[in-house]
XYZ file of C-alpha atoms in Angstrom:
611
model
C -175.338 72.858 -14.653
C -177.891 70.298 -14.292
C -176.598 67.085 -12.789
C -178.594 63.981 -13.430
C -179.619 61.384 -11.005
C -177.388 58.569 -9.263
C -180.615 57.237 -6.758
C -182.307 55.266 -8.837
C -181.171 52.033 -7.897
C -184.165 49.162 -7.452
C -185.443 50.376 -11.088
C -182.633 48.569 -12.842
C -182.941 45.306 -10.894
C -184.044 42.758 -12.822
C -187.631 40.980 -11.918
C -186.901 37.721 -10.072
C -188.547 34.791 -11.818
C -189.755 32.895 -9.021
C -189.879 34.294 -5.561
C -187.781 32.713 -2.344
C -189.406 34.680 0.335
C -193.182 33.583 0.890
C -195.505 35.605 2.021
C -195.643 35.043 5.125
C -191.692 34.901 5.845
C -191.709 38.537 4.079
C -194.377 40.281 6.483
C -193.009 38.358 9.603
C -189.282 39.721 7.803
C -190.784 43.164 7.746
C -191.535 42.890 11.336
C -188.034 41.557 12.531
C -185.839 44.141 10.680
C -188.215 46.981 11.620
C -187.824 45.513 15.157
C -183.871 45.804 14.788
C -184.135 49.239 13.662
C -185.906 50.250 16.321
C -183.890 48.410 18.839
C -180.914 50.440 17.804
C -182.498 53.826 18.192
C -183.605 52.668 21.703
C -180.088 51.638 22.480
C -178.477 55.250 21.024
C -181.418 56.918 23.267
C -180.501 55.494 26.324
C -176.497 55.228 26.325
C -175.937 58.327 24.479
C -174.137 61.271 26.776
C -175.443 64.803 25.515
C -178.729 65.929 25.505
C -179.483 66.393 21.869
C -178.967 62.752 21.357
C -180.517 61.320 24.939
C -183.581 63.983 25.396
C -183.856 65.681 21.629
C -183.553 62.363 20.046
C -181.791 63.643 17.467
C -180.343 60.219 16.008
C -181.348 58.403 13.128
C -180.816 54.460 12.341
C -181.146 52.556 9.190
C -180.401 49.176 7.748
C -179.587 48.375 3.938
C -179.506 45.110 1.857
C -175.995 43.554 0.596
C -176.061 46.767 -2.444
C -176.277 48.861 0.055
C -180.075 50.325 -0.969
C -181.992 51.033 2.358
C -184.127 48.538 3.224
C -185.989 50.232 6.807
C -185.168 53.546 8.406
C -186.838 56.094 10.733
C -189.308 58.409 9.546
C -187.683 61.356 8.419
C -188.109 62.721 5.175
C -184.726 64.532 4.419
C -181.957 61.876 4.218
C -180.560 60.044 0.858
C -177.872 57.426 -0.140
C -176.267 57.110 2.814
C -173.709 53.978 1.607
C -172.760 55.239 -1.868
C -170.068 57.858 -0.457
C -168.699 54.501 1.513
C -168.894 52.315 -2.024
C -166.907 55.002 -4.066
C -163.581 54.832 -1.582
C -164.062 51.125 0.048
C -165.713 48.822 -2.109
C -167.968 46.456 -0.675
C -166.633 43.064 -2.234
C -163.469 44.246 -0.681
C -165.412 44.476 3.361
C -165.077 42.090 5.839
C -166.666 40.805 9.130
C -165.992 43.487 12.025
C -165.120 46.729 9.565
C -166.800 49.870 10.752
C -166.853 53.027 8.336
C -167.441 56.631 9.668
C -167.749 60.095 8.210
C -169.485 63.572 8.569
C -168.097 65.525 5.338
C -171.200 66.642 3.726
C -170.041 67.365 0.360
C -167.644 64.204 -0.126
C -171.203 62.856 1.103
C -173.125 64.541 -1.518
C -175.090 65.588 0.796
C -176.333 62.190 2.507
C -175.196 64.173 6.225
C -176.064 67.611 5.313
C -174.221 69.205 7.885
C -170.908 68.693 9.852
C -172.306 67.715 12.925
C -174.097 64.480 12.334
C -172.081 61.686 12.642
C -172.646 58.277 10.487
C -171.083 55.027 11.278
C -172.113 52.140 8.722
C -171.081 48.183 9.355
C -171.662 45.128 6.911
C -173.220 42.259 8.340
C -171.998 38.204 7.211
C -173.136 35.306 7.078
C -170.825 32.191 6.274
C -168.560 34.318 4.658
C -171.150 36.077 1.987
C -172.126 40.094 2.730
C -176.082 40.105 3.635
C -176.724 43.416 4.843
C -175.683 46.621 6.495
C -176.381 48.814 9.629
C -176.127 52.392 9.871
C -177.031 54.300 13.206
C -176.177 58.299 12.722
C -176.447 61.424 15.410
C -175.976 65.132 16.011
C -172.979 65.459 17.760
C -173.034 68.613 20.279
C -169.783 70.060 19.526
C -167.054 69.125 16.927
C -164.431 72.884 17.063
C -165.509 75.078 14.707
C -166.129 78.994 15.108
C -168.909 78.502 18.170
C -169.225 76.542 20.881
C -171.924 74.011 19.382
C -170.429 74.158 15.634
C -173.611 75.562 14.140
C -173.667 79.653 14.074
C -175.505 81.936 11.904
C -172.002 83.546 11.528
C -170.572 81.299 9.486
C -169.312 82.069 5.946
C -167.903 78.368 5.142
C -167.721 74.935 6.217
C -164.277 74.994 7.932
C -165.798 77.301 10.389
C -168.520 74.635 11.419
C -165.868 71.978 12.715
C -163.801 69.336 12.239
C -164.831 67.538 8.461
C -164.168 63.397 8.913
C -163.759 61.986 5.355
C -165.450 58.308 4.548
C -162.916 56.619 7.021
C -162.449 52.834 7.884
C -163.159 53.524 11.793
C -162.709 49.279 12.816
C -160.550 46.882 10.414
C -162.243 43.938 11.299
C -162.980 44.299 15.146
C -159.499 46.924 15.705
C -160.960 50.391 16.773
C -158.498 52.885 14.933
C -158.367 54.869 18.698
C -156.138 57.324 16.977
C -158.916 58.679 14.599
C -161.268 58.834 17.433
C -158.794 60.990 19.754
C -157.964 63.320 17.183
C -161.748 63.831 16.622
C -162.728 63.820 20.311
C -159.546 66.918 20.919
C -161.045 68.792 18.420
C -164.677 69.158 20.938
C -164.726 71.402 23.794
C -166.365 68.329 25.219
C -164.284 65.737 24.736
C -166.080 63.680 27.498
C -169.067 63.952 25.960
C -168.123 63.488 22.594
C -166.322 60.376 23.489
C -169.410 58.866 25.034
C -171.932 59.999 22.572
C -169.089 58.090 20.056
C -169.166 55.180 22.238
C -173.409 54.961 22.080
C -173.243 55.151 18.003
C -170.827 52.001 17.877
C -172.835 50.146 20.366
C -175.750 50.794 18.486
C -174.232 49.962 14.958
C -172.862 46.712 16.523
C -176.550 45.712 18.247
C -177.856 46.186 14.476
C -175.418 43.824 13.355
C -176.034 41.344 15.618
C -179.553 41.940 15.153
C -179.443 40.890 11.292
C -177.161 38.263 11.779
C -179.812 36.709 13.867
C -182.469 37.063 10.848
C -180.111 35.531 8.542
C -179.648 32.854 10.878
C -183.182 32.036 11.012
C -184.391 33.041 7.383
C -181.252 32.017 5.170
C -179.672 34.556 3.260
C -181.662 33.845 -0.092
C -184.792 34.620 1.370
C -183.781 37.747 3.219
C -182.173 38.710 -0.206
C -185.305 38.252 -1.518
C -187.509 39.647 1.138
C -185.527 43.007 1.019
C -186.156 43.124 -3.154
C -189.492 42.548 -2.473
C -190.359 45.005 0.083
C -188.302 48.105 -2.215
C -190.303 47.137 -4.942
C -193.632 47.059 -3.553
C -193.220 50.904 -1.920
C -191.659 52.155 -5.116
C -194.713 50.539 -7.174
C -196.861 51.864 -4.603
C -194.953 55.707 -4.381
C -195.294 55.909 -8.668
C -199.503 54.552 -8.746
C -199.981 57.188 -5.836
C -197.954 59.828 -8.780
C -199.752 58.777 -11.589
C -203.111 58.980 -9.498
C -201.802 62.906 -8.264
C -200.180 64.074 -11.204
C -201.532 64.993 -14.304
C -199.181 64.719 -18.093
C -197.096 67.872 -18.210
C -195.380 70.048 -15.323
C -196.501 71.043 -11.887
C -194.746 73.715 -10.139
C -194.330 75.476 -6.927
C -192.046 78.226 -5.324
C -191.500 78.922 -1.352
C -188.947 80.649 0.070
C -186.731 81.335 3.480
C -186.205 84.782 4.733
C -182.592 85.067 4.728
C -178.887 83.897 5.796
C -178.143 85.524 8.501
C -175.770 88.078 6.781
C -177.842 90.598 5.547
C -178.781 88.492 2.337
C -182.608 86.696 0.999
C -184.945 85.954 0.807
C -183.808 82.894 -0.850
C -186.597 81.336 -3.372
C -186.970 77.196 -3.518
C -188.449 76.353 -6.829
C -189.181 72.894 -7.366
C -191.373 71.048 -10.444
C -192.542 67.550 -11.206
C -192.710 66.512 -14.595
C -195.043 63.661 -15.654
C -194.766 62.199 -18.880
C -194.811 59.068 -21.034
C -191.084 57.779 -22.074
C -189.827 56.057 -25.183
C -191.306 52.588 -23.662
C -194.458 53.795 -23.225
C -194.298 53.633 -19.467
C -194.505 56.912 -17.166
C -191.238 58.763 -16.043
C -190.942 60.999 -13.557
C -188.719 64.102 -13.456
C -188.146 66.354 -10.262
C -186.456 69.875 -11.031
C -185.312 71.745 -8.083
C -182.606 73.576 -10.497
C -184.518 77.111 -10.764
C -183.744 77.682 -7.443
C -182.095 80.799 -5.948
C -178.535 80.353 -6.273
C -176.464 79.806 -3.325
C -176.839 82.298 0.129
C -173.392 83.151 1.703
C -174.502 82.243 5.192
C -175.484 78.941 6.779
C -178.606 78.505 5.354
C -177.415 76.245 2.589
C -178.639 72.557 1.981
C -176.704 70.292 0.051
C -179.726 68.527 -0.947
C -178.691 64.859 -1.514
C -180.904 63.802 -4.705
C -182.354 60.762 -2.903
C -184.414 63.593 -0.491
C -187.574 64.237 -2.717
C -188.535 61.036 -3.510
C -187.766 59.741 0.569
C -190.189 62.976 1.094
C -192.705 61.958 -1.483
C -192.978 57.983 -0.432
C -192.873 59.524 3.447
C -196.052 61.054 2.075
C -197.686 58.430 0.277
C -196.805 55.919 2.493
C -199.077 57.940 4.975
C -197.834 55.649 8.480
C -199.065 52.660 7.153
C -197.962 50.063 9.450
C -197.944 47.404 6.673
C -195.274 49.525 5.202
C -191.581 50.134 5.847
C -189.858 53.599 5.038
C -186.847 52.234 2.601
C -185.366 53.356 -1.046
C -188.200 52.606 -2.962
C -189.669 55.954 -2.565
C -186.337 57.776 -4.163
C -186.674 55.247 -6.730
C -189.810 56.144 -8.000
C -188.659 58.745 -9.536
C -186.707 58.913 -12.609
C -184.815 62.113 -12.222
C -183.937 64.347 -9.489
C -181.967 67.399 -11.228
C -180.352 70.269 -8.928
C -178.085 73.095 -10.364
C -174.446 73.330 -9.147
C -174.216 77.088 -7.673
C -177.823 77.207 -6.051
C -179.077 77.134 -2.321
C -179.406 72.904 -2.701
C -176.609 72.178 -4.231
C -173.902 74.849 -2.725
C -170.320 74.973 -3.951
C -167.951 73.855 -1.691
C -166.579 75.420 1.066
C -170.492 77.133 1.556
C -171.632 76.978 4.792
C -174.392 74.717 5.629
C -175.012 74.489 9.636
C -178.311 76.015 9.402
C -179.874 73.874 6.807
C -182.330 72.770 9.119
C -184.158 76.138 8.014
C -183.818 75.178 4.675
C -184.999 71.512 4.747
C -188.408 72.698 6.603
C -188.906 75.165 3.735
C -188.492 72.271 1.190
C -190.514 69.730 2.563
C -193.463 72.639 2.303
C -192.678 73.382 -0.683
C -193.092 69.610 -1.511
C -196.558 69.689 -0.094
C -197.198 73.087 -1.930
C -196.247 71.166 -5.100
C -198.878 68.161 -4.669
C -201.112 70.803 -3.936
C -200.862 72.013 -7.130
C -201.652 68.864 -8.863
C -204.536 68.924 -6.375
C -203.247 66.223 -4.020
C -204.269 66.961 -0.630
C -201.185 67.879 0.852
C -200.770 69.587 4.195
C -200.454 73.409 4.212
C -197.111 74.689 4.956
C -195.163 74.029 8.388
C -192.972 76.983 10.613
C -189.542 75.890 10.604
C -187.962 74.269 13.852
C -186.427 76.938 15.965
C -183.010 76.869 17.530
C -181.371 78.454 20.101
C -177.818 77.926 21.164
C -176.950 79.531 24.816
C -173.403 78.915 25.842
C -170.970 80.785 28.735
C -169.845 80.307 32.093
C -171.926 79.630 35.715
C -170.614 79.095 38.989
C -170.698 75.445 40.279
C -171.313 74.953 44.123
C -167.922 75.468 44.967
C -167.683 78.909 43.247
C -165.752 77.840 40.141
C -166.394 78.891 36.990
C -167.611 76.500 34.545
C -168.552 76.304 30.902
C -171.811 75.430 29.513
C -173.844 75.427 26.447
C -177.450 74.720 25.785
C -178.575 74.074 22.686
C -182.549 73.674 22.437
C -184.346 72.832 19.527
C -188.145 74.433 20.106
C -191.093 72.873 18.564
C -193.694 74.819 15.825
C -196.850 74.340 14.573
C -197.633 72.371 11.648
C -199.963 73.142 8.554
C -203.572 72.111 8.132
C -204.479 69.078 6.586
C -207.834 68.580 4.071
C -209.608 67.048 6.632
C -207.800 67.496 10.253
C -206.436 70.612 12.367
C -202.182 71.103 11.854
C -200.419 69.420 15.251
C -199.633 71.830 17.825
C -196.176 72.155 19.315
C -194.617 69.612 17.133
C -190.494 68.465 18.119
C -189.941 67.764 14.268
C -190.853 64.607 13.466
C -189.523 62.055 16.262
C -188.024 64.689 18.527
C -188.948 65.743 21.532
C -188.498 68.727 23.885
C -186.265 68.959 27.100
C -188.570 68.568 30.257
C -188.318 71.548 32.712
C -186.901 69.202 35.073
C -184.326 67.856 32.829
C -183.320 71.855 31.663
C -183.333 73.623 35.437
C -181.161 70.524 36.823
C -178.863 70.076 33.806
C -178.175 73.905 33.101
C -177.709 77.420 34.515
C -181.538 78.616 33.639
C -184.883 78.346 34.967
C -188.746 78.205 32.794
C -190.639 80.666 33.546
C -193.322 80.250 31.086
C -193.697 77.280 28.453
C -197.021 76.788 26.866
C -198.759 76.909 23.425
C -198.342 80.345 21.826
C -201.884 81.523 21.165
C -203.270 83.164 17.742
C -199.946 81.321 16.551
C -201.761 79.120 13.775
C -203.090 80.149 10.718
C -206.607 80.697 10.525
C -208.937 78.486 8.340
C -211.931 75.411 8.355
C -209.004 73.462 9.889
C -206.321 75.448 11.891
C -202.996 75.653 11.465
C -200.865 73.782 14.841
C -199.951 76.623 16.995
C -196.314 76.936 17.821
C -194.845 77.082 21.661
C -193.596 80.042 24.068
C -190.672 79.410 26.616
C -189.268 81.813 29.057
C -185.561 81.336 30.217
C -184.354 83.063 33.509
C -180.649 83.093 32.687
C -178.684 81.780 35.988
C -175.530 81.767 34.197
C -172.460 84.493 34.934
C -172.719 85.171 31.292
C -173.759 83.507 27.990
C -173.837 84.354 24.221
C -177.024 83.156 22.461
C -177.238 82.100 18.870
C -181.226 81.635 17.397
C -182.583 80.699 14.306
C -186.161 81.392 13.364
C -187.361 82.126 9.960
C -190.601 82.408 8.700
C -191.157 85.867 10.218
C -191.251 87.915 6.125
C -192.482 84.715 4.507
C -194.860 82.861 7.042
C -196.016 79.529 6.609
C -198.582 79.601 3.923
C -202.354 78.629 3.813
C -204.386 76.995 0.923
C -207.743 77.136 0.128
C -209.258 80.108 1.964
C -206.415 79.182 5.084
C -204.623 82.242 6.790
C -200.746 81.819 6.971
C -199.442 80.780 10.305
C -197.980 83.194 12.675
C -194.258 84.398 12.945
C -191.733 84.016 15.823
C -189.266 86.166 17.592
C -186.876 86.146 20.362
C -186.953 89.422 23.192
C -184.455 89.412 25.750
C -186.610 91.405 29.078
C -189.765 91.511 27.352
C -192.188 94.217 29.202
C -189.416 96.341 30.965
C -187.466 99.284 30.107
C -184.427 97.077 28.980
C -186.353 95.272 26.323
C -184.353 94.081 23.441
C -185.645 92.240 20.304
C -183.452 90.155 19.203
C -182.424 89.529 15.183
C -184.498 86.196 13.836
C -181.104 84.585 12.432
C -178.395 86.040 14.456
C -175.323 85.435 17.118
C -173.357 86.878 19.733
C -176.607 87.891 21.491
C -175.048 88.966 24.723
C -176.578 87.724 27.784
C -175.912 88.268 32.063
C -177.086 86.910 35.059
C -181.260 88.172 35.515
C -181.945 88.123 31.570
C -185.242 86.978 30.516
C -184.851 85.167 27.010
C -188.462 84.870 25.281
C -188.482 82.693 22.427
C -192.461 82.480 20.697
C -192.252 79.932 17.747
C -194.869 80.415 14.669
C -197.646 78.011 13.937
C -198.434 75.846 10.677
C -200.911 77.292 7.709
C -204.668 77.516 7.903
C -206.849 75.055 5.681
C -210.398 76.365 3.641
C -211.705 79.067 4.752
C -212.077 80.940 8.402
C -215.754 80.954 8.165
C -216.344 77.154 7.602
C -214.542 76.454 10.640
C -217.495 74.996 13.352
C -218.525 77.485 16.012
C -217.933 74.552 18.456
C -214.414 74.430 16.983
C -214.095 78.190 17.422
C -214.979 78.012 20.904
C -212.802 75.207 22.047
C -210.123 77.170 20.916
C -210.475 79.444 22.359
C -211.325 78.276 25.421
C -208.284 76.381 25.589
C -206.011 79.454 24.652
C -205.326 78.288 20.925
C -207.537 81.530 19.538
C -207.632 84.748 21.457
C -211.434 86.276 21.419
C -210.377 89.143 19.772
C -209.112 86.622 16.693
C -211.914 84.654 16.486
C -213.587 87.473 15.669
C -211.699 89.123 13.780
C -210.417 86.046 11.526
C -213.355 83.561 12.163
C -216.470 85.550 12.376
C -217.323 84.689 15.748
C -218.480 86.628 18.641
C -217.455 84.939 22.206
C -218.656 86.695 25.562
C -217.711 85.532 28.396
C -217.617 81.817 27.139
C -220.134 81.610 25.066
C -220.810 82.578 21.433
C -222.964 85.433 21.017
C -225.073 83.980 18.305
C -226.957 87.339 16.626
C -223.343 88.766 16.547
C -222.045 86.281 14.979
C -224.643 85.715 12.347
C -224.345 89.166 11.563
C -220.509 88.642 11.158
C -220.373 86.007 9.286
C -222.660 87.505 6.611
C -219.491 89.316 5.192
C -217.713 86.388 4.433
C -214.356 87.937 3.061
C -213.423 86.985 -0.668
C -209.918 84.602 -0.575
C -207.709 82.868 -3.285
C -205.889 79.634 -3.060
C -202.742 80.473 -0.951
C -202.448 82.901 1.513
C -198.872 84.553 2.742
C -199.961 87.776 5.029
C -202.392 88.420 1.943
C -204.116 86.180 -0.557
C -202.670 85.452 -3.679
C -202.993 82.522 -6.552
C -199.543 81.432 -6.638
C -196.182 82.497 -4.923
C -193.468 83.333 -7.140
């Protein structure tokens, strides 16, 4: 069933007649609540207790006008209507100074947290009695109960199994912490401590936000903040639909990508998306997203409930380019007129589907984004490897001899596609994230790094590479662990465009190079390891862009040189000969005079569309 829209929001404002906020006021407004944002993220970073939250960075913070339509928030291009699920159960006339909402239940969310473990705590802000704004500041939590240790497991076959679901919940009436929620949340974690701290962080940085605003109001008047915040939506969403019109031509542009499987045996699973350009009954443009071809739903984790405000956040991300003059907010979702998903299908999963793993998912969707303004010839990256995962959790002895329980849960950067006129970015932590320092991982848990570097002949060939991906080498210290990973990517590699090789594939070996070697499943759990292991994890790199043979021989050799492109691929894939550091220039001539027919995308062969 095809499900309209609820996003569009700013569209059915009507125009102000005369402005409040001048100029001025609105770009030294833009500054201030930008500012705030980022204050709050800072304050999450550095209070927070677990290490996907302090090190990863795996947070997000966000703050909203009086409707509740987001005004500034971080960079990432896979989160919705965050305040609508809080609307429909506590209505916002009804709020008052001091409240504090919380939930994690992705499909009472419609998807705005798309799996159990982030947590999102949302606050009004007042001024003299009238609502002005709100704050949001949301996190990964490391463990909430569930089947695993860490919540998240490939083998998952619904949502119950992936921890304890909080429903929109009023978590402060007015300054009076409901402590009885909170310790009937924190019991359910093996690491309660933890969990109670990270808890602790979130509110403090929700309640800095609020403060935050109420100083803006203070200074600017709530009128002209009003104003300000109507004014800033509506200049990114006019800017998001002129960038469409210039990128999309009348009729319907379509692409297809796809993720290798679920974890159970099942996929691949195809993402089909199209954008539909055409002139309504007003005469102006509409806009029409259709992700409702898509495969239906997989029986493992690898769902994604795909809020509809996603596409349009990923399309103004996009568009907006990190233009410091602009401010990621809701006018990029409301550019478009309709976002339509099909109950039943991999992004929009009937409940109780499992979605932990969705992080494969959402990787696959923002390339097929960029395959799909591609298409309509707009310039578009090619496509990124997903973000890896690996989950290690079991028992080590402490200094005393005790036994104690750990668990490690790593997210491992990839490479990311080629760009028209750039190389992809090597090694990259998704978006804001970052990795854990060696320091950080041998002090904090039972393993050592033996090896961490870029993974070489990992990007896909092309004029511009693809980023390469990384390689890290875990001596396990521990008594014993179990070890969950998620890679994909390794049947359907990150695709090329233009002449560009697809990047290269991941795996995980435990022992690699002995006579107890072990490859490990791509999407699996209850990998068993012991005290001695080596765990090799190799992450793939992004698609190449145009082809091998434009690529500079200066280019070539750099790579190679600096371990990006092994000798034996550059001339095999880029027509070069390299000798002992230098570039054998009759060799290569003669090489290059083959130049290799190609088509527009390439996934381990060359083809003109993926399907």
């Amino acid at each position: 069933m095809q499900q309209p829209t609820t996003a569009v929001k700013v569209a059915d404002r009507p125009e102000r007649e005369q402005r409040v906020c001048d100029p001025i006021s609105l770009e030294i407004i833009r500054g201030a609540i930008a500012a705030a944002q980022s204050e709050m993220e800072a304050l999450l970073e550095r209070t927070a207790i677990s290490a996907f939250i302090r090190e990863k960075k795996d947070f997000y913070t966000a703050l909203f006008d009086a409707d509740g339509i987001m005004a500034v928030g971080s960079m990432v291009p896979i989160f919705g209507d965050m305040t609508s699920p809080v609307f429909e159960k506590f209505p916002a006339d009804e709020m008052k100074p001091g409240d504090l909402y919380w939930y994690n239940d992705c499909y009472g969310s419609r998807g705005a947290v798309s799996h159990s473990n982030d947590q999102v705590l949302l606050a009004p802000v007042f001024k003299d009695g009238r609502r002005c704004a709100f704050v949001m500041s949301w996190a990964h939590f490391a463990d909430i109960g569930g089947l695993r240790p860490g919540s998240i497991s490939p083998d998952a076959t619904e949502i119950y199994q992936e921890g304890i679901i909080i429903p929109v919940t009023k978590l402060a009436d007015q300054g009076n912490v409901n402590e009885a929620t909170l310790a009937i949340f924190h019991r359910n974690s093996r690491f309660p401590e933890q969990s109670n701290g990270d808890m602790r962080a979130l509110m403090a940085s929700v309640d800095l936000g609020v403060r935050r605003m109420g100083e803006i109001v203070d200074r600017f008047g709530a009128d002209v903040l009003e104003d300000a915040f109507a004014q800033l939506l509506d200049r990114t969403r006019r800017l998001v639909r002129d960038r469409l019109a210039e990128t999309f031509d009348y009729g319907t542009h379509s692409f297809t990508d796809a993720i290798d499987g679920d974890g159970h045996g099942n996929g691949p699973f195809k993402i089909r998306f199209s954008l539909t350009r055409e002139k309504g009954a007003d005469g102006e443009d509409r806009f029409l997203f259709d992700a409702s071809e898509s495969d239906d739903q997989a029986p493992g984790p690898v769902n994604y409930l795909m809020n509809r405000g996603v596409p349009g956040m990923a399309l103004g991300l996009y568009y907006l380019g990190g233009d410091p003059s602009q401010v990621c907010n809701a006018g990029g979702p409301n550019a478009l007129d309709d976002v339509r998903l099909r109950e039943g299908s991999l992004l929009l999963p009937r409940f109780p589907a499992p979605l932990g793993m969705r992080g494969l998912t959402t990787m696959r969707v923002i390339s097929a984004i960029n395959g799909l303004l591609n298409v309509a010839n707009g310039g578009a990256p090619a496509a990124n490897s997903a973000y890896v995962i690996s989950i290690m959790r079991g028992n080590f002895r402490d200094e005393s001899g005790d036994l104690q329980r750990f668990l490690l849960a790593d997210g491992i950067g990839v490479g990311y596609g080629a760009r028209p006129e750039a190389d992809g970015i090597d090694a990259v932590y998704f978006v804001a994230q970052e990795n854990y320092p060696v320091e950080f991982l041998e002090l904090g848990y039972p393993v050592r790094l033996r090896t961490y570097g870029v993974m070489e002949d990992s990007g896909g060939a092309g004029a511009y590479r693809g980023g390469c991906g990384i390689v890290r080498e875990y001596e396990v210290l521990a008594e014993d662990a179990v070890l969950a990973v998620r890679i994909d990517g390794v049947k359907n590699p990150p695709w090329g465009i233009d002449g560009g090789m697809s990047g290269g594939v991941g795996r995980a070996v435990v022992n690699p190079g002995t006579d107890r070697e072990r490859p490990l499943v791509p999407l699996s759990d209850g990998n068993r390891l012991v005290r001695g292991d080596i765990l090799r994890i190799e992450t793939g790199g992004g698609g190449g862009y145009g082809h091998p043979y434009d690529r500079p021989l200066a280019k070539v050799l750099e790579d190679v040189l600096g371990g990006y492109v092994s000798v034996d691929a550059a001339r095999a894939l880029y027509g070069v000969e390299i000798v002992q550091g230098r570039i054998d220039e009759v060799a290569t001539r003669r090489l290059r005079s083959d130049r290799p027919a190609t088509r527009r995308l390439h996934r381990t062969d060359y083809v003109d569309a993926l399907d």
